mmCIF file of C-alpha atoms in Angstrom:
data_model
loop_
_atom_site.group_PDB
_atom_site.id
_atom_site.type_symbol
_atom_site.label_atom_id
_atom_site.label_comp_id
_atom_site.label_asym_id
_atom_site.label_seq_id
_atom_site.Cartn_x
_atom_site.Cartn_y
_atom_site.Cartn_z
ATOM 1 C CA MET U 85 -6.746 9.184 -10.209
ATOM 2 C CA ALA U 86 -7.141 5.421 -10.096
ATOM 3 C CA ASN U 87 -10.652 5.391 -8.674
ATOM 4 C CA ARG U 88 -12.101 7.082 -11.773
ATOM 5 C CA GLY U 89 -12.356 3.825 -13.702
ATOM 6 C CA ALA U 90 -13.935 1.729 -10.976
ATOM 7 C CA THR U 91 -17.423 1.834 -12.488
ATOM 8 C CA SER U 92 -17.234 -1.055 -14.930
ATOM 9 C CA ARG U 93 -19.406 -3.750 -13.407
ATOM 10 C CA ARG U 94 -20.484 -5.350 -10.180
ATOM 11 C CA VAL U 95 -19.834 -9.007 -9.461
ATOM 12 C CA PRO U 96 -22.320 -10.913 -7.246
ATOM 13 C CA GLU U 97 -21.281 -11.262 -3.618
ATOM 14 C CA THR U 98 -21.635 -15.034 -3.818
ATOM 15 C CA GLU U 99 -18.791 -15.334 -6.303
ATOM 16 C CA ALA U 100 -15.766 -17.142 -4.907
ATOM 17 C CA ALA U 101 -12.721 -15.057 -4.115
ATOM 18 C CA ILE U 102 -9.699 -15.416 -6.382
ATOM 19 C CA SER U 103 -6.808 -17.520 -5.109
ATOM 20 C CA TYR U 104 -4.089 -16.277 -7.475
ATOM 21 C CA VAL U 105 -3.423 -13.889 -10.350
ATOM 22 C CA GLN U 106 -2.159 -15.044 -13.731
ATOM 23 C CA CYS U 107 -0.545 -12.256 -15.741
ATOM 24 C CA ASP U 108 0.430 -12.577 -19.391
ATOM 25 C CA GLY U 109 3.989 -11.677 -20.314
ATOM 26 C CA LEU U 110 2.764 -8.982 -22.714
ATOM 27 C CA ALA U 111 0.865 -7.205 -19.930
ATOM 28 C CA VAL U 112 3.901 -7.449 -17.633
ATOM 29 C CA MET U 113 6.157 -5.910 -20.278
ATOM 30 C CA LYS U 114 3.693 -3.039 -20.801
ATOM 31 C CA ILE U 115 3.596 -2.374 -17.052
ATOM 32 C CA VAL U 116 7.389 -2.482 -16.800
ATOM 33 C CA LYS U 117 7.844 -0.158 -19.805
ATOM 34 C CA HIS U 118 5.330 2.414 -18.567
ATOM 35 C CA CYS U 119 6.644 2.454 -14.977
ATOM 36 C CA HIS U 120 10.279 2.833 -16.020
ATOM 37 C CA GLU U 121 9.444 5.576 -18.523
ATOM 38 C CA GLU U 122 7.630 7.584 -15.856
ATOM 39 C CA SER U 123 10.364 7.059 -13.245
ATOM 40 C CA CYS U 124 13.113 8.104 -15.675
ATOM 41 C CA SER U 125 11.337 11.115 -17.177
ATOM 42 C CA ASN U 126 9.602 13.011 -14.373
ATOM 43 C CA MET U 127 9.679 10.670 -11.348
ATOM 44 C CA ASP U 128 5.877 10.578 -11.243
ATOM 45 C CA VAL U 129 3.910 7.583 -10.043
ATOM 46 C CA ALA U 130 2.788 5.514 -13.029
ATOM 47 C CA GLN U 131 -0.755 4.188 -12.948
ATOM 48 C CA GLY U 132 -2.850 2.220 -15.391
ATOM 49 C CA ALA U 133 -5.825 -0.083 -15.841
ATOM 50 C CA LEU U 134 -5.672 -3.887 -15.868
ATOM 51 C CA LEU U 135 -7.879 -5.819 -18.274
ATOM 52 C CA GLY U 136 -8.708 -9.501 -18.266
ATOM 53 C CA LEU U 137 -11.268 -11.960 -16.963
ATOM 54 C CA VAL U 138 -12.016 -14.284 -14.064
ATOM 55 C CA VAL U 139 -11.793 -18.039 -14.664
ATOM 56 C CA GLU U 140 -12.958 -20.088 -11.670
ATOM 57 C CA ASN U 141 -10.674 -18.991 -8.806
ATOM 58 C CA ARG U 142 -8.071 -17.428 -11.097
ATOM 59 C CA LEU U 143 -7.851 -13.803 -12.162
ATOM 60 C CA GLU U 144 -6.250 -13.563 -15.602
ATOM 61 C CA ILE U 145 -4.636 -10.261 -16.607
ATOM 62 C CA THR U 146 -4.252 -10.272 -20.372
ATOM 63 C CA ASN U 147 -3.782 -6.588 -21.212
ATOM 64 C CA CYS U 148 -3.386 -3.131 -19.731
ATOM 65 C CA PHE U 149 -3.140 0.519 -20.687
ATOM 66 C CA PRO U 150 -1.776 3.563 -18.830
ATOM 67 C CA PHE U 151 -3.883 6.287 -17.300
ATOM 68 C CA PRO U 152 -3.433 9.682 -18.980
ATOM 69 C CA LYS U 153 -1.349 12.298 -17.251
ATOM 70 C CA HIS U 154 -3.238 14.886 -15.273
ATOM 71 C CA ASP U 155 -4.951 17.220 -17.701
ATOM 72 C CA ASP U 156 -7.909 19.470 -16.899
ATOM 73 C CA THR U 157 -9.143 19.290 -20.480
ATOM 74 C CA MET U 158 -9.388 15.476 -20.505
ATOM 75 C CA ASP U 159 -12.073 13.376 -18.850
ATOM 76 C CA GLU U 160 -10.165 10.407 -17.436
ATOM 77 C CA GLU U 161 -13.222 8.199 -17.042
ATOM 78 C CA GLU U 162 -14.319 8.840 -20.618
ATOM 79 C CA TYR U 163 -10.763 8.107 -21.773
ATOM 80 C CA GLN U 164 -10.767 4.705 -20.055
ATOM 81 C CA LEU U 165 -14.202 3.784 -21.418
ATOM 82 C CA ASP U 166 -13.092 4.771 -24.911
ATOM 83 C CA MET U 167 -9.941 2.632 -24.585
ATOM 84 C CA MET U 168 -11.972 -0.398 -23.526
ATOM 85 C CA ARG U 169 -14.389 0.087 -26.410
ATOM 86 C CA ARG U 170 -11.516 0.216 -28.895
ATOM 87 C CA LEU U 171 -9.947 -2.924 -27.418
ATOM 88 C CA ARG U 172 -13.273 -4.732 -27.656
ATOM 89 C CA ARG U 173 -13.463 -3.911 -31.361
ATOM 90 C CA VAL U 174 -10.154 -5.688 -31.997
ATOM 91 C CA ASN U 175 -11.261 -8.736 -29.964
ATOM 92 C CA VAL U 176 -9.077 -8.031 -26.900
ATOM 93 C CA ASP U 177 -10.224 -8.722 -23.356
ATOM 94 C CA HIS U 178 -11.765 -5.468 -22.204
ATOM 95 C CA PHE U 179 -13.162 -6.279 -18.755
ATOM 96 C CA HIS U 180 -11.768 -4.037 -16.034
ATOM 97 C CA VAL U 181 -10.179 -6.242 -13.333
ATOM 98 C CA GLY U 182 -8.029 -3.750 -11.409
ATOM 99 C CA TRP U 183 -5.199 -1.272 -11.760
ATOM 100 C CA TYR U 184 -1.443 -1.053 -11.387
ATOM 101 C CA GLN U 185 0.929 1.455 -9.845
ATOM 102 C CA SER U 186 4.657 1.954 -9.693
ATOM 103 C CA ALA U 187 6.545 2.107 -6.405
ATOM 104 C CA ASP U 188 9.980 3.209 -5.283
ATOM 105 C CA VAL U 189 11.694 0.832 -2.820
ATOM 106 C CA GLY U 190 8.376 -0.420 -1.462
ATOM 107 C CA ASN U 191 6.825 2.944 -0.544
ATOM 108 C CA PHE U 192 3.487 2.130 -2.198
ATOM 109 C CA LEU U 193 1.376 2.052 0.956
ATOM 110 C CA SER U 194 -0.479 5.360 1.216
ATOM 111 C CA GLN U 195 -3.897 6.753 2.002
ATOM 112 C CA SER U 196 -4.620 7.481 -1.674
ATOM 113 C CA LEU U 197 -3.841 3.874 -2.625
ATOM 114 C CA LEU U 198 -6.157 2.562 0.102
ATOM 115 C CA GLU U 199 -8.942 4.863 -1.045
ATOM 116 C CA SER U 200 -8.526 3.966 -4.722
ATOM 117 C CA GLN U 201 -8.500 0.237 -4.036
ATOM 118 C CA TYR U 202 -11.577 0.618 -1.816
ATOM 119 C CA HIS U 203 -13.494 2.225 -4.702
ATOM 120 C CA TYR U 204 -12.299 -0.500 -7.064
ATOM 121 C CA GLN U 205 -13.075 -3.407 -4.777
ATOM 122 C CA THR U 206 -16.528 -2.156 -3.813
ATOM 123 C CA SER U 207 -17.509 -1.789 -7.485
ATOM 124 C CA ILE U 208 -15.493 -4.679 -8.968
ATOM 125 C CA GLU U 209 -15.448 -7.500 -6.439
ATOM 126 C CA GLU U 210 -12.425 -9.404 -7.790
ATOM 127 C CA SER U 211 -10.236 -6.391 -8.605
ATOM 128 C CA VAL U 212 -6.594 -6.237 -7.507
ATOM 129 C CA VAL U 213 -3.862 -3.620 -7.449
ATOM 130 C CA VAL U 214 -0.528 -4.682 -8.936
ATOM 131 C CA ILE U 215 2.541 -2.925 -7.526
ATOM 132 C CA TYR U 216 5.755 -2.796 -9.574
ATOM 133 C CA ASP U 217 8.907 -1.641 -7.771
ATOM 134 C CA THR U 218 11.012 0.231 -10.328
ATOM 135 C CA LYS U 219 14.167 0.854 -8.306
ATOM 136 C CA LYS U 220 14.417 -2.670 -6.922
ATOM 137 C CA SER U 221 13.754 -4.192 -10.348
ATOM 138 C CA ALA U 222 16.454 -1.970 -11.869
ATOM 139 C CA ARG U 223 18.943 -3.652 -9.518
ATOM 140 C CA GLY U 224 18.018 -7.099 -10.837
ATOM 141 C CA PHE U 225 15.282 -8.058 -8.345
ATOM 142 C CA ILE U 226 12.033 -7.942 -10.296
ATOM 143 C CA THR U 227 9.224 -7.061 -7.900
ATOM 144 C CA LEU U 228 5.653 -7.514 -9.080
ATOM 145 C CA LYS U 229 3.025 -8.080 -6.389
ATOM 146 C CA ALA U 230 -0.778 -8.111 -6.306
ATOM 147 C CA TYR U 231 -2.813 -6.922 -3.321
ATOM 148 C CA ARG U 232 -6.428 -6.805 -2.209
ATOM 149 C CA LEU U 233 -8.061 -5.036 0.709
ATOM 150 C CA THR U 234 -9.106 -7.219 3.624
ATOM 151 C CA PRO U 235 -12.762 -7.244 4.793
ATOM 152 C CA GLN U 236 -11.705 -5.308 7.917
ATOM 153 C CA ALA U 237 -10.158 -2.543 5.798
ATOM 154 C CA ILE U 238 -13.285 -2.310 3.634
ATOM 155 C CA ALA U 239 -15.467 -2.066 6.758
ATOM 156 C CA MET U 240 -13.161 0.635 8.153
ATOM 157 C CA TYR U 241 -13.454 2.771 5.013
ATOM 158 C CA LYS U 242 -17.200 2.178 4.798
ATOM 159 C CA GLU U 243 -17.718 3.463 8.347
ATOM 160 C CA GLY U 244 -15.211 6.318 7.933
ATOM 161 C CA ASP U 245 -14.266 6.184 11.621
ATOM 162 C CA TYR U 246 -10.522 6.065 12.280
ATOM 163 C CA THR U 247 -10.542 6.543 16.053
ATOM 164 C CA PRO U 248 -8.599 4.095 18.267
ATOM 165 C CA GLU U 249 -11.847 2.585 19.597
ATOM 166 C CA ALA U 250 -13.221 1.939 16.093
ATOM 167 C CA LEU U 251 -9.971 0.336 14.899
ATOM 168 C CA ARG U 252 -9.821 -1.785 18.028
ATOM 169 C CA ASN U 253 -13.401 -2.996 17.518
ATOM 170 C CA LEU U 254 -12.605 -3.935 13.914
ATOM 171 C CA LYS U 255 -9.373 -5.630 15.068
ATOM 172 C CA ILE U 256 -7.477 -3.966 12.257
ATOM 173 C CA GLY U 257 -3.832 -2.909 12.090
ATOM 174 C CA TYR U 258 -1.192 -2.300 9.471
ATOM 175 C CA GLU U 259 -0.560 -6.045 9.181
ATOM 176 C CA ASN U 260 -4.091 -6.804 7.932
ATOM 177 C CA LEU U 261 -4.849 -3.805 5.738
ATOM 178 C CA PHE U 262 -3.922 -5.721 2.586
ATOM 179 C CA ILE U 263 -3.731 -9.355 1.658
ATOM 180 C CA GLU U 264 -1.149 -10.364 -0.925
ATOM 181 C CA VAL U 265 -2.417 -12.520 -3.776
ATOM 182 C CA PRO U 266 0.131 -14.839 -5.445
ATOM 183 C CA ILE U 267 0.939 -13.708 -8.968
ATOM 184 C CA VAL U 268 2.099 -15.996 -11.780
ATOM 185 C CA ILE U 269 3.556 -14.794 -15.096
ATOM 186 C CA ARG U 270 2.398 -16.860 -18.056
ATOM 187 C CA ASN U 271 4.090 -16.957 -21.445
ATOM 188 C CA SER U 272 3.234 -18.800 -24.625
ATOM 189 C CA PRO U 273 5.203 -21.977 -25.459
ATOM 190 C CA LEU U 274 7.022 -20.172 -28.288
ATOM 191 C CA THR U 275 8.099 -17.429 -25.874
ATOM 192 C CA ASN U 276 9.384 -20.029 -23.420
ATOM 193 C CA ILE U 277 11.406 -21.701 -26.182
ATOM 194 C CA MET U 278 12.917 -18.365 -27.231
ATOM 195 C CA MET U 279 13.826 -17.510 -23.606
ATOM 196 C CA SER U 280 15.512 -20.898 -23.198
ATOM 197 C CA GLU U 281 17.579 -20.272 -26.317
ATOM 198 C CA LEU U 282 18.525 -16.792 -25.141
ATOM 199 C CA SER U 283 19.633 -18.110 -21.739
ATOM 200 C CA GLU U 284 22.013 -20.513 -23.499
ATOM 201 C CA MET U 285 23.487 -17.636 -25.510
ATOM 202 C CA ILE U 286 24.617 -15.732 -22.394
ATOM 203 C CA PRO U 287 28.442 -15.818 -22.179
ATOM 204 C CA GLU U 288 29.853 -17.845 -19.335
ATOM 205 C CA GLU U 289 31.561 -14.859 -17.721
ATOM 206 C CA GLU U 290 28.248 -13.029 -17.489
ATOM 207 C CA GLY U 291 27.074 -15.572 -14.953
ATOM 208 C CA SER U 292 29.538 -14.285 -12.379
ATOM 209 C CA ARG U 293 27.505 -11.096 -12.077
ATOM 210 C CA PHE U 294 24.917 -12.982 -10.056
ATOM 211 C CA LEU U 295 27.439 -12.815 -7.191
ATOM 212 C CA ASP U 296 27.713 -9.031 -7.425
ATOM 213 C CA LEU U 297 27.599 -7.499 -3.947
ATOM 214 C CA GLY U 298 26.574 -4.084 -5.267
ATOM 215 C CA THR U 299 23.443 -3.738 -3.119
ATOM 216 C CA ALA U 300 24.898 -1.039 -0.887
ATOM 217 C CA SER U 301 23.113 1.790 -2.711
ATOM 218 C CA VAL U 302 19.761 0.001 -2.449
ATOM 219 C CA LEU U 303 20.272 -0.710 1.242
ATOM 220 C CA GLU U 304 21.311 2.879 1.851
ATOM 221 C CA GLY U 305 18.161 4.189 0.189
ATOM 222 C CA GLN U 306 15.957 1.820 2.163
ATOM 223 C CA LEU U 307 17.638 2.727 5.450
ATOM 224 C CA ARG U 308 17.201 6.436 4.759
ATOM 225 C CA SER U 309 13.529 5.898 3.937
ATOM 226 C CA LEU U 310 13.136 3.773 7.077
ATOM 227 C CA MET U 311 14.632 6.557 9.211
ATOM 228 C CA GLU U 312 12.224 9.098 7.692
ATOM 229 C CA ARG U 313 9.226 6.880 8.392
ATOM 230 C CA VAL U 314 10.379 6.253 11.971
ATOM 231 C CA ASP U 315 10.672 10.012 12.529
ATOM 232 C CA GLU U 316 7.199 10.507 11.085
ATOM 233 C CA LEU U 317 5.755 7.797 13.316
ATOM 234 C CA ASN U 318 7.471 9.405 16.298
ATOM 235 C CA GLN U 319 5.785 12.722 15.472
ATOM 236 C CA GLU U 320 2.413 10.982 15.286
ATOM 237 C CA ALA U 321 3.079 9.359 18.675
ATOM 238 C CA ILE U 322 3.938 12.762 20.151
ATOM 239 C CA LYS U 323 0.645 14.170 18.840
ATOM 240 C CA PHE U 324 -1.348 11.321 20.346
ATOM 241 C CA ASN U 325 0.478 11.597 23.682
ATOM 242 C CA ARG U 326 -0.302 15.310 23.739
ATOM 243 C CA TYR U 327 -3.964 14.499 23.110
ATOM 244 C CA GLN U 328 -3.963 12.009 25.997
ATOM 245 C CA HIS U 329 -2.392 14.589 28.323
ATOM 246 C CA LEU U 330 -5.056 17.133 27.344
ATOM 247 C CA VAL U 331 -7.807 14.576 28.008
ATOM 248 C CA VAL U 332 -6.389 13.807 31.459
ATOM 249 C CA ARG U 333 -6.116 17.513 32.261
ATOM 250 C CA GLN U 334 -9.701 18.102 31.113
ATOM 251 C CA GLN U 335 -10.947 15.230 33.262
ATOM 252 C CA GLN U 336 -9.141 16.723 36.262
ATOM 253 C CA ASP U 337 -10.645 20.163 35.596
ATOM 254 C CA LYS U 338 -14.079 18.594 35.234
ATOM 255 C CA HIS U 339 -13.669 16.695 38.509
ATOM 256 C CA ARG U 340 -12.540 19.865 40.338
ATOM 257 C CA TRP U 341 -15.485 21.812 38.928
ATOM 258 C CA LEU U 342 -17.989 19.154 40.053
ATOM 259 C CA LEU U 343 -16.402 19.006 43.499
ATOM 260 C CA LYS U 344 -16.512 22.789 43.828
ATOM 261 C CA ARG U 345 -20.147 22.892 42.706
ATOM 262 C CA ALA U 346 -21.040 20.187 45.245
ATOM 263 C CA GLN U 347 -19.365 22.169 48.047
ATOM 264 C CA GLU U 348 -21.171 25.354 47.024
ATOM 265 C CA ASN U 349 -24.520 23.550 46.985
ATOM 266 C CA ALA U 350 -23.791 22.040 50.395
ATOM 267 C CA ALA U 351 -22.988 25.501 51.795
ATOM 268 C CA ARG U 352 -26.173 26.947 50.284
ATOM 269 C CA ALA U 353 -28.221 24.077 51.709
ATOM 270 C CA ALA U 354 -26.810 24.829 55.181
ATOM 271 C CA LYS U 355 -28.079 28.419 54.784
ATOM 272 C CA ASP U 356 -31.481 27.158 53.551
ATOM 273 C CA GLU U 357 -30.790 28.594 50.111
ATOM 274 C CA ALA U 358 -31.768 27.045 46.794
ATOM 275 C CA PRO U 359 -28.996 25.047 45.075
ATOM 276 C CA LEU U 360 -27.292 26.430 42.050
ATOM 277 C CA PRO U 361 -28.919 25.544 38.714
ATOM 278 C CA GLU U 362 -27.569 22.444 37.072
ATOM 279 C CA GLU U 363 -25.367 23.011 34.023
ATOM 280 C CA ASP U 364 -24.353 20.620 31.311
ATOM 281 C CA VAL U 365 -20.767 19.652 32.041
ATOM 282 C CA ASN U 366 -20.166 18.707 28.403
ATOM 283 C CA LYS U 367 -20.993 22.248 27.321
ATOM 284 C CA LEU U 368 -18.488 23.696 29.759
ATOM 285 C CA PHE U 369 -15.847 21.107 28.919
ATOM 286 C CA LYS U 370 -16.276 20.203 25.270
ATOM 287 C CA PRO U 371 -14.850 16.772 24.307
ATOM 288 C CA LEU U 372 -11.518 17.040 22.553
ATOM 289 C CA PRO U 373 -11.398 15.742 18.941
ATOM 290 C CA VAL U 374 -9.685 12.383 18.739
ATOM 291 C CA PRO U 375 -6.775 12.422 16.260
ATOM 292 C CA PRO U 376 -7.356 9.891 13.450
ATOM 293 C CA ARG U 377 -5.130 6.838 13.595
ATOM 294 C CA LEU U 378 -5.181 5.962 9.907
ATOM 295 C CA ASN U 379 -1.996 7.835 8.989
ATOM 296 C CA PRO U 380 0.063 6.329 11.867
ATOM 297 C CA MET U 381 -1.171 2.883 10.852
ATOM 298 C CA ILE U 382 -0.067 3.489 7.244
ATOM 299 C CA VAL U 383 3.343 4.751 8.400
ATOM 300 C CA ALA U 384 3.734 1.654 10.589
ATOM 301 C CA GLY U 385 2.947 -0.488 7.544
ATOM 302 C CA GLN U 386 5.602 1.351 5.527
ATOM 303 C CA ILE U 387 8.145 0.734 8.309
ATOM 304 C CA ASN U 388 7.245 -2.968 8.271
ATOM 305 C CA THR U 389 7.681 -3.105 4.475
ATOM 306 C CA TYR U 390 11.095 -1.401 4.610
ATOM 307 C CA SER U 391 12.206 -3.716 7.423
ATOM 308 C CA GLN U 392 11.233 -6.796 5.428
ATOM 309 C CA HIS U 393 13.081 -5.544 2.334
ATOM 310 C CA ILE U 394 16.201 -4.713 4.363
ATOM 311 C CA SER U 395 16.139 -8.159 5.964
ATOM 312 C CA GLN U 396 15.792 -9.791 2.540
ATOM 313 C CA PHE U 397 18.676 -7.808 1.061
ATOM 314 C CA CYS U 398 20.915 -8.523 4.055
ATOM 315 C CA SER U 399 20.163 -12.242 3.842
ATOM 316 C CA GLN U 400 21.008 -12.288 0.132
ATOM 317 C CA SER U 401 24.211 -10.312 0.686
ATOM 318 C CA LEU U 402 25.358 -12.659 3.477
ATOM 319 C CA ALA U 403 24.633 -15.678 1.288
ATOM 320 C CA LYS U 404 26.697 -14.149 -1.531
ATOM 321 C CA VAL U 405 29.557 -13.362 0.860
ATOM 322 C CA TYR U 406 29.745 -16.940 2.122
ATOM 323 C CA LEU U 407 29.435 -18.308 -1.424
ATOM 324 C CA THR U 408 32.172 -16.087 -2.833
ATOM 325 C CA GLN U 409 34.389 -16.892 0.146
ATOM 326 C CA ALA U 410 34.056 -20.604 -0.550
ATOM 327 C CA LEU U 411 34.816 -20.075 -4.237
ATOM 328 C CA GLN U 412 37.834 -17.928 -3.404
ATOM 329 C CA ASN U 413 39.171 -20.544 -0.984
ATOM 330 C CA ALA U 414 38.721 -23.256 -3.603
ATOM 331 C CA LYS U 415 40.524 -21.128 -6.183
ATOM 332 C CA GLU U 416 43.456 -20.438 -3.837
ATOM 333 C CA SER U 417 43.795 -24.090 -2.851
ATOM 334 C CA LYS U 418 43.799 -25.077 -6.515
ATOM 335 C CA GLN U 419 46.537 -22.543 -7.281
ATOM 336 C CA ASN U 420 48.645 -23.727 -4.333
ATOM 337 C CA SER U 421 48.378 -27.355 -5.402
ATOM 338 C CA THR U 422 49.608 -26.544 -8.879
#
């Protein structure tokens, strides 16, 4: 769905790459609202267009709007163009600078996302994809990250060859499919003043909730997802091992056939008979199709993402345990002294 709107404009290749993304608070709130509404209503992936402009080495995201839900009677590209025309009439930044998508516990890496971002980045040089993790943010850890495809990933999709030899020549793996671009949320001075006043209005007892150890459900979900991805990667490894065994067996059959043909020709030469006609070995033993390695690479990237999130949650939980233990010891010592 997301690649429908990647026809806005083409930026010259000489333009400097962006170093960070600056997102207005209004655009962030729209993204958050849309993603949570979709996750609560029908658990669909929320997607939308990002609007803004490029200033020097900074990509500014000033507005956004959601993509329409799948409907055969609606032209999605025409819908996006119409939205941008309407925004231009009311003097709102209408340049297409990327798209956003919701994620659930970091499971955003997929073949469709890679393909959509490839179409965006080849038509809009500075475009990014912003990923918002709904489940992790609902637990109090707001997760908003911006990604761009690396030059190796763009070359891989341009060639369309996902064999092990092609990936090895491009020196590409799951760790360099995407590059994360730092994202900064910008608010107006009046908004910052209001947020400062609201933070002072929070009751003192509410602050103790920052030490809540209730991350077990999140960790459980991530561990279950990690186990599923590991099983999937194991199945892909089994398929590739089976392919390698078939290749070895075919090479052995080919070698035996050539050896037998050489012996038959030698016997015919001893009888002063003409050798057997030469046959194309590749026609007799057709090369086996190489299984594509794109899906295993994506699954390996998902496993890496889950592992990083689990490590982060465990580190935070251990820090909270040690902190609460120190506070409890101080409280007990104070009670004993009185």
